[in-house]
Amino acid sequence: MKHRYLGILPLMALVTAGWAAPEPAVLQNGVVRIQVLPDHGTISQINDLTGGTSLSCAVEQADNYALMLQNPDKSYIQILGKQQNVSELTNSGGTMQITWKAPLTDVSGGKHDIDVKMSIEAQSNGLAFGLTVSNRETAKVQEARYPVIGGWNGYGKPGTADGVLWVPTSNPTVMPLGAAFNTATFGYPGHSVMSFCAVSSPSAKRVAYFAPEDPVARHKNFRFETVSAGAEKDVQFSVDFHPFVPQGQTWSGPPVALRYAEGDQKQAGKIYRAWFSKTFGISQPEDNWIRRESFFVMTMFMLPEGTISMKFKDIPKWAKAAKEHGINSLQVSGWQIGGHDNGYPYYTIDPRLGTWDELKAGIAYAHKLGQKVYFFVNYQPAMLDAEWYKNELEPMREMGPNGELTWNAGWGMGTLWARMGNSKKMTWIDLSFPKYRKIIVDYFSKLAQIGGDGVHVDKMFPSAIEYNPNAPMSPDTATWEGAVILTKEIMTECRKYNPDWNMSFECNWDRMIQFGGATWWVGNQLATRAVFPENVETMGHYQPYDYLGLNNGIRGGHAIMVAPLNFSRGVDWKPFEGMADYYRDVKKIRDELQEAVFWGEVMGQTGIEFPDSLPGGIEYNTFRNQTTNRRVVVITNSTMSPVDLSLGSFTGGNKSARYHVPGKKARTVTLPATVSVPAERVVFLEEMEATR
């Protein structure tokens, strides 16, 4: 079916002449139905035919898209799609196409030589929206917001509006849609750790999944806004893209999906995971040795002011001490010119620490012990006072809107000079420049050539929008897609020399999961592991008597960075003797149960019944082996005395379990049972049979 509407004739004139307003254009399949008002192409209603929920708004609140133009003088112009007259609307083959031809009228009445086309495709579990913008103006199309969908304040079972918005920020954001809020925006990558949000309705037992399913790494904002029409209020959802479309070019945005399922945000996460896995792939623990190791030792060989903790010739002693306590993963930091967080991007050895041959020999020794060695590095930072930066790298730096630095700071890692406010100053280089990427790839491949097993990429948080006019990519993609391309190039080149080369990252960006599942730090991606059990966050452990801190990290399912004396010593540091033995005993159990407690699903405070209330100081977390479905409960005691704990059965009735206490032989228990949890220790209760 094909409709043509002459939007140039005012609707009121047509009504005055006795002409009735046209019926909404309808697109539907067996699961979803959408109504579009044909005069301005606004979305007035969407029905979830399977679940019975609907998104419905008044004609004056219906919306579709918006554009923001930036003039050469940096002034702005706004164009609202709901104010434009439709030029053409076609509806066939499960897809609706709506076209608005030039001139488009801005909110001040100005005319603009821009064409817009929106596509709406009915799919098996919802809808997918696309937008194409053809710009013939001197102004750039800086922002394109679509689809603007209203009716969310009424989401729920008919007659019951109980929709709750869930946004996967680091600590998930939860907002009842009936609550008053003006405009809330969440950037991805950046604020949101995954590129979707969900609205759950307890009354309808349904969830709506809203996501830009974008194969390109680019910055965008989720936008949630309360709008009014008289006394009526509504909540609109949309996604803001920042394409910066110049004159003479056409931009086609990625699909933005609205999908429905039975359940809550967990089911929305499953939809997102399926799309992510198909589009990018997911690095599995069995394919990534860094992700498999639940403990690693990290030592800064040299601090930025030149303090040396270790030299390359000390690696055998350092590695042996770790091995004696069950640790098979070693990370070398502060190895390059200038030491830790200094000298970037000179990723070559500092001669004060030794020679390439000494470093190579140290790696070989660790390999003989069955250990892996990887290196602390960065992608973007460059030292502002370096001659290399001044003479060659500066034109490739990231820029703010007015050409300013996007980063001008440093760390110093505990040096007195840095604590006085004089840390080494750095800024970010834009990874979209092929010349800079080759510099990094060449440096890292040297590590692979001498036997290095990988790198940890720190501070991997590019600027959201990059304004360097010479960048090879658009401002919204340059830093992000540049990081993806560079990582692919590193993996390809380094695996020529070491096929088991792997990487970890300090970031809260889920796209890195396609390369490796280990990230820093705990709290950056609390929501991510529920969708991607392959992902694990890292907890630093620095002090010799911090048993409670370690226990909490184990209960949380985190990777443990062993960094004695704040990164300055190895496991054989004398005050660490007792803690090092505890590492060994805990890790032995954790390795045995790793498919649940380290690789498995985090179930939280579920899965087991306690006949009595939990005693003070007792906390637990349940994990599930995704292959066998067997659960393991990790229990910690933060008190200074043993606690007798009454255990009920695993949920589902399983009564057979094994009880693991570090340093002791595991014993079989029949539930219900009472066990003793030692003071300041962690224990494990392993389900012996899978629950059906």
XYZ file of C-alpha atoms in Angstrom:
692
model
C 0.000 0.000 0.000
C 1.355 3.427 -0.933
C 0.056 6.792 0.247
C 1.050 10.269 -0.903
C 0.170 13.284 1.256
C 0.472 16.871 0.031
C 1.715 18.404 3.252
C 2.059 21.854 1.638
C -1.714 22.435 1.930
C -2.601 23.483 5.505
C -4.730 20.906 7.297
C -7.166 23.533 8.624
C -7.945 24.678 5.112
C -8.731 21.110 4.111
C -11.027 20.650 7.113
C -12.777 23.964 6.330
C -13.362 22.722 2.814
C -15.131 19.652 4.207
C -12.206 17.263 3.845
C -11.764 14.793 6.747
C -8.323 14.214 8.262
C -6.844 10.962 6.960
C -6.794 7.872 9.107
C -3.471 6.940 10.736
C -1.136 4.820 8.672
C -0.853 1.420 10.354
C 1.999 -1.089 10.230
C 1.590 -4.376 12.044
C 2.426 -8.032 12.191
C 1.395 -10.690 14.691
C 3.312 -9.170 17.597
C 3.334 -5.378 17.192
C 1.217 -2.576 15.731
C 2.241 1.069 15.167
C 0.112 4.041 14.111
C 1.635 7.035 12.355
C -0.295 10.254 11.726
C 0.202 10.908 8.025
C 0.165 14.733 8.034
C 3.421 15.154 9.998
C 4.530 11.516 10.286
C 4.296 11.483 14.078
C 4.016 8.280 16.104
C 0.729 8.251 18.020
C 0.434 4.661 19.216
C 2.384 1.411 19.498
C 0.730 -1.813 20.650
C 2.465 -4.904 22.014
C -0.087 -7.369 20.660
C 1.320 -10.337 22.579
C 1.602 -8.697 25.989
C -1.319 -6.292 25.798
C 0.670 -3.148 26.620
C 0.439 0.031 24.595
C 2.215 3.343 24.161
C -0.370 5.941 23.297
C -0.212 9.721 23.258
C -2.413 12.639 22.263
C -2.089 14.039 18.743
C -0.397 17.185 20.028
C 2.157 15.086 21.949
C 2.966 12.687 19.127
C 6.520 13.039 17.814
C 9.076 11.438 15.478
C 12.544 13.072 15.137
C 14.506 16.273 15.689
C 17.640 17.805 14.156
C 20.136 20.318 15.528
C 22.152 22.288 12.978
C 25.403 24.113 13.701
C 26.208 27.121 11.561
C 29.801 27.997 10.612
C 29.634 30.748 13.277
C 28.741 27.989 15.813
C 25.189 29.224 16.352
C 22.480 26.571 16.460
C 19.224 25.902 14.651
C 16.596 23.360 15.732
C 14.296 21.485 13.399
C 11.418 19.468 14.870
C 10.122 16.619 12.745
C 6.632 16.929 14.225
C 6.352 20.392 12.622
C 7.245 19.196 9.105
C 4.759 18.147 6.475
C 5.090 14.633 5.092
C 6.043 14.510 1.418
C 5.525 10.803 0.938
C 4.528 7.791 3.016
C 4.792 4.220 1.757
C 3.721 1.144 3.664
C 4.438 -2.286 2.196
C 6.329 -5.489 2.832
C 6.466 -4.984 6.574
C 8.202 -1.605 6.297
C 6.872 1.944 6.446
C 8.913 4.737 4.825
C 8.153 8.374 5.644
C 9.830 11.152 3.663
C 10.072 14.864 4.438
C 11.565 16.715 1.477
C 13.211 20.116 1.536
C 12.620 22.744 2.560
C 12.352 21.866 6.244
C 11.273 24.657 8.577
C 13.148 25.373 11.803
C 11.492 26.520 15.038
C 12.092 30.182 14.078
C 10.528 29.816 10.642
C 13.723 29.539 8.586
C 13.866 27.197 5.593
C 16.555 24.563 5.075
C 17.600 22.436 2.128
C 17.538 19.108 3.959
C 15.692 15.848 3.227
C 14.811 13.335 5.932
C 13.542 9.787 5.621
C 12.437 7.563 8.498
C 12.005 3.818 8.117
C 9.957 1.664 10.463
C 10.287 -2.096 10.106
C 8.004 -4.600 11.841
C 10.159 -7.480 13.084
C 9.548 -10.753 14.882
C 9.692 -9.233 18.385
C 9.144 -5.529 17.818
C 10.125 -2.593 15.651
C 13.308 -1.129 14.197
C 13.558 2.572 13.321
C 16.075 4.149 10.957
C 16.756 7.732 9.892
C 18.498 9.122 6.812
C 19.450 12.802 6.541
C 20.622 14.449 3.305
C 22.175 17.845 3.970
C 22.623 20.542 1.337
C 23.019 23.363 3.859
C 26.249 25.099 4.833
C 25.325 24.287 8.433
C 26.288 20.838 9.698
C 23.640 18.513 11.057
C 25.262 18.134 14.447
C 22.531 16.114 16.164
C 19.850 13.745 14.915
C 17.380 12.482 17.519
C 15.125 9.535 16.683
C 12.753 7.849 17.139
C 10.913 10.124 19.570
C 8.358 7.772 21.119
C 5.810 8.891 23.712
C 3.197 7.185 25.838
C 5.630 5.732 28.370
C 3.862 7.159 31.409
C 1.000 4.756 30.652
C 3.109 1.615 30.173
C 1.690 -1.439 31.927
C -1.318 -3.693 32.025
C -4.392 -1.867 30.648
C -5.650 0.343 33.442
C -2.411 0.036 35.434
C 0.496 2.340 34.655
C 3.463 0.896 36.563
C 6.371 1.093 34.127
C 9.848 1.363 35.671
C 12.801 2.531 33.583
C 16.075 0.657 34.111
C 19.287 2.112 32.653
C 22.521 0.057 32.904
C 24.751 2.727 34.341
C 27.659 1.431 36.458
C 25.276 1.221 39.387
C 21.967 0.762 37.525
C 19.627 3.752 37.436
C 15.983 2.942 38.234
C 13.242 5.530 37.601
C 9.460 4.940 37.969
C 7.940 6.556 34.899
C 5.126 8.049 36.944
C 7.650 10.099 38.916
C 8.332 13.670 37.912
C 11.567 14.323 36.036
C 12.399 16.813 33.332
C 15.069 15.520 30.978
C 17.518 12.743 31.809
C 20.299 11.811 29.400
C 22.750 8.935 29.601
C 25.728 8.806 27.269
C 26.966 5.597 25.686
C 29.823 4.865 25.724
C 30.425 6.626 28.993
C 27.631 6.857 31.526
C 25.745 3.777 30.335
C 27.852 0.627 30.338
C 25.685 -1.153 27.767
C 23.744 0.233 24.823
C 20.180 -0.520 25.868
C 17.568 0.385 28.442
C 14.454 -1.422 29.608
C 11.001 -0.609 30.933
C 9.429 -3.307 33.084
C 5.785 -3.590 34.103
C 5.037 -5.857 37.092
C 1.316 -5.771 36.282
C 1.776 -6.868 32.667
C 4.835 -9.025 33.415
C 6.333 -7.523 30.288
C 9.475 -5.629 29.427
C 10.140 -3.206 26.607
C 13.716 -3.133 25.287
C 14.890 0.117 23.702
C 18.308 0.127 22.049
C 20.334 1.591 19.194
C 21.649 -1.591 17.591
C 24.702 0.102 16.201
C 27.556 -1.872 14.579
C 29.745 1.250 14.658
C 31.458 2.416 17.855
C 30.078 5.927 18.169
C 28.918 8.154 20.991
C 25.191 8.704 21.513
C 22.823 9.715 24.306
C 19.714 8.011 25.593
C 17.169 10.769 26.249
C 14.141 10.536 28.558
C 11.941 13.615 28.784
C 8.645 14.637 30.358
C 6.513 16.711 27.973
C 3.222 18.505 28.566
C 0.161 19.282 26.484
C -2.165 21.304 28.659
C -2.685 19.358 31.863
C -1.562 16.113 30.252
C 1.987 14.921 30.876
C 3.833 12.221 29.023
C 7.297 10.668 28.922
C 9.188 10.422 25.637
C 12.149 8.193 24.796
C 14.675 8.903 22.056
C 18.335 8.468 21.107
C 20.527 11.493 20.308
C 23.170 10.868 17.659
C 25.933 13.355 16.804
C 26.798 12.749 13.137
C 28.057 16.267 12.187
C 26.768 15.780 8.617
C 28.481 18.387 6.390
C 27.061 20.031 3.312
C 26.628 17.671 0.393
C 26.609 14.463 2.411
C 23.993 11.939 3.488
C 24.000 10.161 6.842
C 22.081 6.990 7.617
C 21.800 6.199 11.291
C 21.776 2.694 12.783
C 18.566 0.850 13.651
C 16.994 1.806 16.964
C 15.014 -1.172 18.210
C 11.885 -1.318 20.343
C 11.292 -4.935 21.312
C 9.012 -6.718 23.755
C 9.379 -9.829 25.883
C 7.908 -11.531 28.900
C 9.824 -10.710 32.075
C 11.896 -7.775 33.287
C 15.264 -6.134 32.579
C 16.986 -9.524 32.785
C 15.097 -10.616 29.682
C 15.940 -7.309 27.996
C 19.584 -8.092 28.783
C 19.214 -11.427 26.995
C 17.914 -9.641 23.893
C 20.882 -7.275 23.999
C 23.351 -10.101 24.541
C 22.015 -12.015 21.528
C 22.408 -8.965 19.297
C 25.860 -8.122 20.708
C 27.144 -11.671 20.304
C 25.932 -11.901 16.707
C 27.322 -8.463 15.805
C 30.676 -8.399 17.618
C 31.302 -11.745 19.280
C 32.198 -12.323 22.930
C 35.631 -13.337 24.199
C 35.234 -16.546 26.212
C 37.254 -17.362 29.355
C 38.585 -20.529 27.774
C 40.059 -18.401 24.967
C 41.514 -15.655 27.161
C 44.130 -16.570 29.740
C 43.870 -13.189 31.523
C 40.158 -13.772 32.156
C 40.839 -17.287 33.434
C 43.231 -16.139 36.151
C 41.375 -15.077 39.300
C 44.548 -13.714 40.987
C 47.471 -11.806 39.513
C 50.496 -9.998 40.934
C 51.022 -6.412 39.766
C 54.237 -4.552 40.639
C 55.426 -1.133 39.516
C 59.077 -1.690 38.702
C 59.719 2.069 38.599
C 57.653 5.035 39.791
C 57.513 8.216 37.703
C 60.130 10.104 39.691
C 62.626 7.264 39.261
C 62.160 5.173 42.430
C 62.995 1.587 41.455
C 61.200 -1.286 43.189
C 62.518 -4.062 40.949
C 64.665 -4.606 37.909
C 64.262 -7.078 35.087
C 66.901 -9.338 36.622
C 64.585 -9.661 39.687
C 61.754 -11.220 37.672
C 62.732 -14.866 38.419
C 62.632 -14.284 42.195
C 59.383 -12.296 41.858
C 57.794 -15.003 39.701
C 58.921 -17.854 41.951
C 57.370 -16.251 45.043
C 54.046 -15.868 43.226
C 54.147 -19.449 41.960
C 54.792 -20.810 45.452
C 51.502 -19.248 46.480
C 49.497 -20.531 43.522
C 49.548 -17.365 41.382
C 50.251 -17.859 37.675
C 49.655 -14.368 36.294
C 52.225 -11.545 36.523
C 51.776 -7.946 35.428
C 54.786 -5.693 34.935
C 54.157 -1.970 35.334
C 56.503 0.999 35.203
C 58.742 -0.881 32.779
C 58.922 1.730 30.037
C 60.770 5.029 29.610
C 60.040 7.257 32.614
C 58.348 4.607 34.754
C 54.701 4.178 35.644
C 52.429 6.871 34.168
C 55.347 8.743 32.719
C 57.072 9.035 29.362
C 54.001 8.092 27.309
C 53.881 7.023 24.549
C 57.518 5.848 24.655
C 56.651 2.178 25.201
C 60.185 0.894 25.207
C 62.215 -0.309 28.174
C 63.860 2.146 30.533
C 67.580 1.246 30.600
C 67.667 1.902 34.339
C 65.709 -1.348 34.768
C 67.877 -3.554 32.550
C 68.122 -4.761 28.986
C 65.768 -6.390 26.511
C 67.701 -9.627 26.978
C 67.206 -9.496 30.754
C 63.486 -8.875 30.307
C 63.243 -11.698 27.785
C 65.079 -14.051 30.151
C 62.746 -13.128 33.015
C 59.692 -13.884 30.892
C 61.193 -17.219 29.820
C 61.812 -18.155 33.471
C 58.180 -17.409 34.361
C 57.032 -19.486 31.397
C 59.018 -22.456 32.702
C 57.065 -22.140 35.957
C 53.786 -22.203 34.015
C 53.136 -18.483 34.423
C 52.080 -15.736 32.041
C 53.604 -12.243 31.936
C 51.861 -9.146 30.629
C 52.490 -5.410 30.687
C 50.739 -2.264 31.901
C 50.261 0.146 28.977
C 47.971 2.897 27.707
C 46.568 3.925 24.333
C 45.835 7.657 24.357
C 48.035 9.464 26.940
C 50.953 11.553 25.706
C 53.263 13.695 27.839
C 52.785 17.382 27.129
C 56.426 18.195 27.903
C 57.851 15.524 25.583
C 59.705 16.765 22.512
C 58.101 13.962 20.532
C 54.667 15.345 21.399
C 55.656 18.909 20.547
C 57.338 17.995 17.263
C 55.087 15.257 15.869
C 52.173 14.037 17.988
C 50.359 17.272 18.845
C 48.463 17.546 15.509
C 46.905 14.144 16.266
C 45.629 15.024 19.722
C 41.984 15.079 20.710
C 40.403 18.541 20.691
C 37.466 20.171 22.394
C 34.904 22.302 20.500
C 37.245 25.294 20.473
C 40.456 23.375 19.870
C 41.276 23.073 23.565
C 42.848 20.043 25.248
C 40.380 17.342 26.222
C 42.679 16.175 29.025
C 45.387 18.061 30.896
C 46.296 16.193 34.066
C 48.328 13.314 35.453
C 48.606 10.858 38.298
C 52.019 10.521 39.876
C 51.209 7.331 41.814
C 52.107 8.520 45.287
C 55.179 10.597 44.540
C 55.655 13.621 46.801
C 55.931 15.991 43.857
C 52.604 14.742 42.465
C 50.911 15.098 45.862
C 51.957 18.745 45.812
C 49.963 19.165 42.605
C 52.800 18.692 40.143
C 52.047 15.377 38.490
C 53.307 14.785 34.976
C 50.786 16.424 32.628
C 49.333 14.456 29.729
C 46.664 14.760 27.082
C 44.887 12.280 24.800
C 45.875 11.333 21.252
C 43.066 10.512 18.805
C 43.270 6.828 17.908
C 41.578 7.325 14.548
C 44.924 8.508 13.089
C 46.522 5.462 11.374
C 50.006 6.902 11.889
C 49.584 6.933 15.665
C 48.008 3.481 15.747
C 51.036 2.065 13.919
C 53.337 3.577 16.557
C 51.439 1.746 19.295
C 51.194 -1.532 17.370
C 54.927 -1.553 16.667
C 55.771 -0.948 20.318
C 53.476 -3.674 21.631
C 54.520 -6.214 19.021
C 58.064 -5.929 20.387
C 56.721 -7.235 23.706
C 55.147 -10.193 21.921
C 58.390 -10.883 20.085
C 60.328 -11.313 23.345
C 57.683 -13.652 24.767
C 55.224 -11.251 26.415
C 51.744 -12.726 26.795
C 49.667 -9.563 26.553
C 48.980 -6.081 27.822
C 46.610 -4.381 30.198
C 45.360 -1.168 28.561
C 44.753 1.396 31.276
C 42.726 4.629 31.207
C 40.810 3.495 28.146
C 38.122 6.185 28.322
C 38.263 8.382 25.209
C 36.497 11.719 24.897
C 32.859 11.399 23.944
C 33.057 13.818 21.006
C 36.340 14.716 19.296
C 36.639 17.998 17.366
C 40.072 17.720 15.729
C 39.280 18.965 12.186
C 41.925 16.685 10.698
C 40.632 13.489 12.317
C 40.033 10.762 9.715
C 36.650 9.900 11.257
C 33.614 11.881 12.367
C 33.658 13.490 15.842
C 31.307 10.917 17.361
C 33.226 7.871 16.100
C 36.894 8.909 15.943
C 37.975 8.042 19.477
C 35.706 5.043 19.915
C 36.008 3.307 16.566
C 39.679 4.229 16.655
C 40.063 2.246 19.884
C 38.303 -0.769 18.381
C 40.425 -0.676 15.227
C 43.654 -0.291 17.219
C 42.773 -3.238 19.454
C 42.100 -5.420 16.423
C 45.413 -4.359 14.891
C 47.307 -5.144 18.102
C 45.684 -8.550 18.468
C 46.412 -9.448 14.845
C 50.046 -8.315 14.888
C 50.994 -9.632 18.328
C 49.442 -13.042 17.747
C 51.834 -13.515 14.864
C 54.547 -13.891 17.528
C 52.489 -15.252 20.441
C 49.206 -16.961 19.485
C 48.078 -16.807 23.134
C 48.435 -13.023 23.351
C 45.529 -11.460 25.290
C 44.438 -8.114 26.678
C 42.531 -6.538 29.557
C 41.199 -2.988 29.889
C 40.434 -0.244 32.358
C 37.064 0.983 31.125
C 33.326 0.596 31.617
C 32.627 0.021 27.925
C 31.082 -3.316 27.005
C 32.552 -3.317 23.475
C 35.915 -4.414 24.896
C 34.289 -7.727 25.874
C 34.753 -8.812 22.264
C 38.511 -8.780 22.956
C 38.756 -9.774 26.624
C 36.544 -10.071 29.667
C 38.813 -8.672 32.401
C 38.265 -5.020 33.334
C 39.293 -2.597 36.075
C 37.810 -1.540 38.626
C 35.092 -2.992 40.853
C 32.093 -0.698 40.527
C 32.638 0.327 36.908
C 30.402 -2.391 35.464
C 28.191 -3.746 38.227
C 25.340 -4.317 35.769
C 27.430 -5.834 33.005
C 28.144 -9.277 34.430
C 24.418 -10.067 34.656
C 24.310 -9.813 30.847
C 27.880 -10.931 30.169
C 29.124 -13.475 32.751
C 32.306 -13.472 30.664
C 33.126 -10.057 32.141
C 34.880 -9.703 35.511
C 35.910 -6.613 37.436
C 39.210 -6.264 39.276
C 39.762 -5.472 42.942
C 43.134 -4.249 44.165
C 44.529 -5.815 47.366
C 47.471 -3.974 48.893
C 47.771 -4.449 52.668
C 49.118 -7.500 54.549
C 46.297 -7.890 57.096
C 43.288 -6.971 54.996
C 41.553 -10.354 55.158
C 38.095 -8.790 55.100
C 38.843 -6.868 51.909
C 40.035 -10.018 50.185
C 37.034 -12.008 51.402
C 34.647 -9.373 50.059
C 36.366 -9.528 46.667
C 36.014 -13.307 46.559
C 32.351 -13.073 47.589
C 31.797 -10.537 44.824
C 33.354 -12.843 42.226
C 36.064 -10.351 41.320
C 39.581 -10.777 39.956
C 42.118 -10.030 42.683
C 45.075 -7.797 41.892
C 47.809 -8.661 44.408
C 49.848 -5.462 44.847
C 51.782 -5.582 48.142
C 52.769 -2.255 49.663
C 50.735 -0.339 47.093
C 52.256 -1.967 43.990
C 55.845 -1.804 45.266
C 56.636 -5.387 46.346
C 56.091 -9.021 45.431
C 54.261 -11.763 47.280
C 57.424 -12.549 49.255
C 57.320 -9.197 51.074
C 57.887 -10.213 54.705
C 54.721 -8.663 56.231
C 52.679 -10.507 53.561
C 53.625 -14.034 54.690
C 50.298 -14.878 56.326
C 48.237 -13.230 53.622
C 50.228 -14.957 50.873
C 49.451 -18.349 52.401
C 45.784 -17.366 52.569
C 45.876 -16.397 48.876
C 47.161 -19.901 48.100
C 44.485 -21.661 50.155
C 41.590 -19.547 48.864
C 42.740 -19.725 45.264
C 43.014 -23.509 45.425
C 39.298 -23.741 46.222
C 38.388 -20.990 43.792
C 40.241 -22.729 40.961
C 38.370 -25.958 41.668
C 35.019 -24.157 41.600
C 35.896 -21.497 39.023
C 33.220 -22.388 36.480
C 30.684 -21.230 39.025
C 32.346 -18.691 41.310
C 34.536 -16.958 38.713
C 33.100 -17.700 35.276
C 29.500 -18.334 36.205
C 26.271 -16.432 36.651
C 26.067 -14.156 39.685
C 22.738 -14.940 41.358
C 23.010 -12.672 44.391
C 21.201 -13.505 47.625
C 19.166 -16.355 46.160
C 19.453 -20.092 45.642
C 19.683 -21.283 49.247
C 17.374 -21.248 52.243
C 18.459 -20.276 55.744
C 16.178 -21.570 58.539
C 17.189 -18.671 60.771
C 18.039 -15.036 60.167
C 21.680 -14.541 59.247
C 23.962 -13.791 62.206
C 25.683 -10.411 62.300
C 28.803 -10.250 60.131
C 27.656 -13.056 57.804
C 27.134 -12.202 54.132
C 26.785 -14.407 51.063
C 26.552 -14.463 47.301
C 25.390 -17.335 45.092
C 26.921 -18.323 41.759
C 25.722 -20.803 39.136
C 27.788 -22.986 36.834
C 26.264 -22.279 33.415
C 27.146 -25.731 32.113
C 25.970 -27.945 34.981
C 23.552 -25.479 36.685
C 25.142 -26.413 40.027
C 25.330 -23.551 42.481
C 28.020 -22.443 44.902
C 27.314 -20.159 47.852
C 30.258 -17.992 48.946
C 29.928 -16.958 52.595
C 32.052 -14.452 54.518
C 32.403 -13.806 58.244
C 33.571 -10.267 59.057
C 33.603 -10.806 62.828
C 36.628 -11.723 64.939
C 35.021 -14.935 66.219
C 33.844 -18.155 64.518
C 30.125 -18.211 63.737
C 27.906 -21.304 63.770
C 25.674 -20.934 60.727
C 22.477 -22.935 60.127
C 22.065 -23.894 56.472
C 18.851 -25.001 54.816
C 18.531 -26.776 51.498
C 19.398 -25.293 48.136
C 16.280 -23.837 46.548
C 14.651 -26.705 44.711
C 15.312 -29.206 47.494
C 18.894 -30.315 46.915
C 20.376 -31.471 50.201
C 23.811 -32.822 49.251
C 26.690 -30.337 49.401
C 30.421 -29.989 49.963
C 31.750 -27.465 52.441
C 35.099 -25.858 51.614
C 37.194 -23.997 54.199
C 40.573 -22.551 53.105
C 43.472 -24.622 54.389
C 41.272 -27.603 55.243
C 40.005 -30.643 53.403
C 36.510 -30.277 51.937
C 33.787 -32.312 53.619
C 30.394 -33.525 52.476
C 27.357 -32.272 54.383
C 23.699 -33.221 54.187
C 21.435 -30.206 54.405
C 20.004 -28.847 56.604
C 23.176 -28.605 58.626
C 25.117 -26.292 60.908
C 28.628 -25.303 59.900
C 31.289 -23.176 61.528
C 32.484 -20.160 59.562
C 35.955 -19.173 60.854
C 36.633 -15.633 62.010
C 37.523 -13.181 59.193
C 37.383 -15.907 56.565
C 35.522 -16.923 53.416
C 33.986 -20.381 52.879
C 32.261 -22.112 49.961
C 29.156 -24.330 49.941
C 29.029 -26.381 46.732
C 25.831 -27.977 45.457
C 26.518 -31.590 44.491
C 23.585 -32.156 42.145
C 22.161 -29.887 39.492
C 18.683 -28.482 40.126
C 16.297 -29.235 37.314
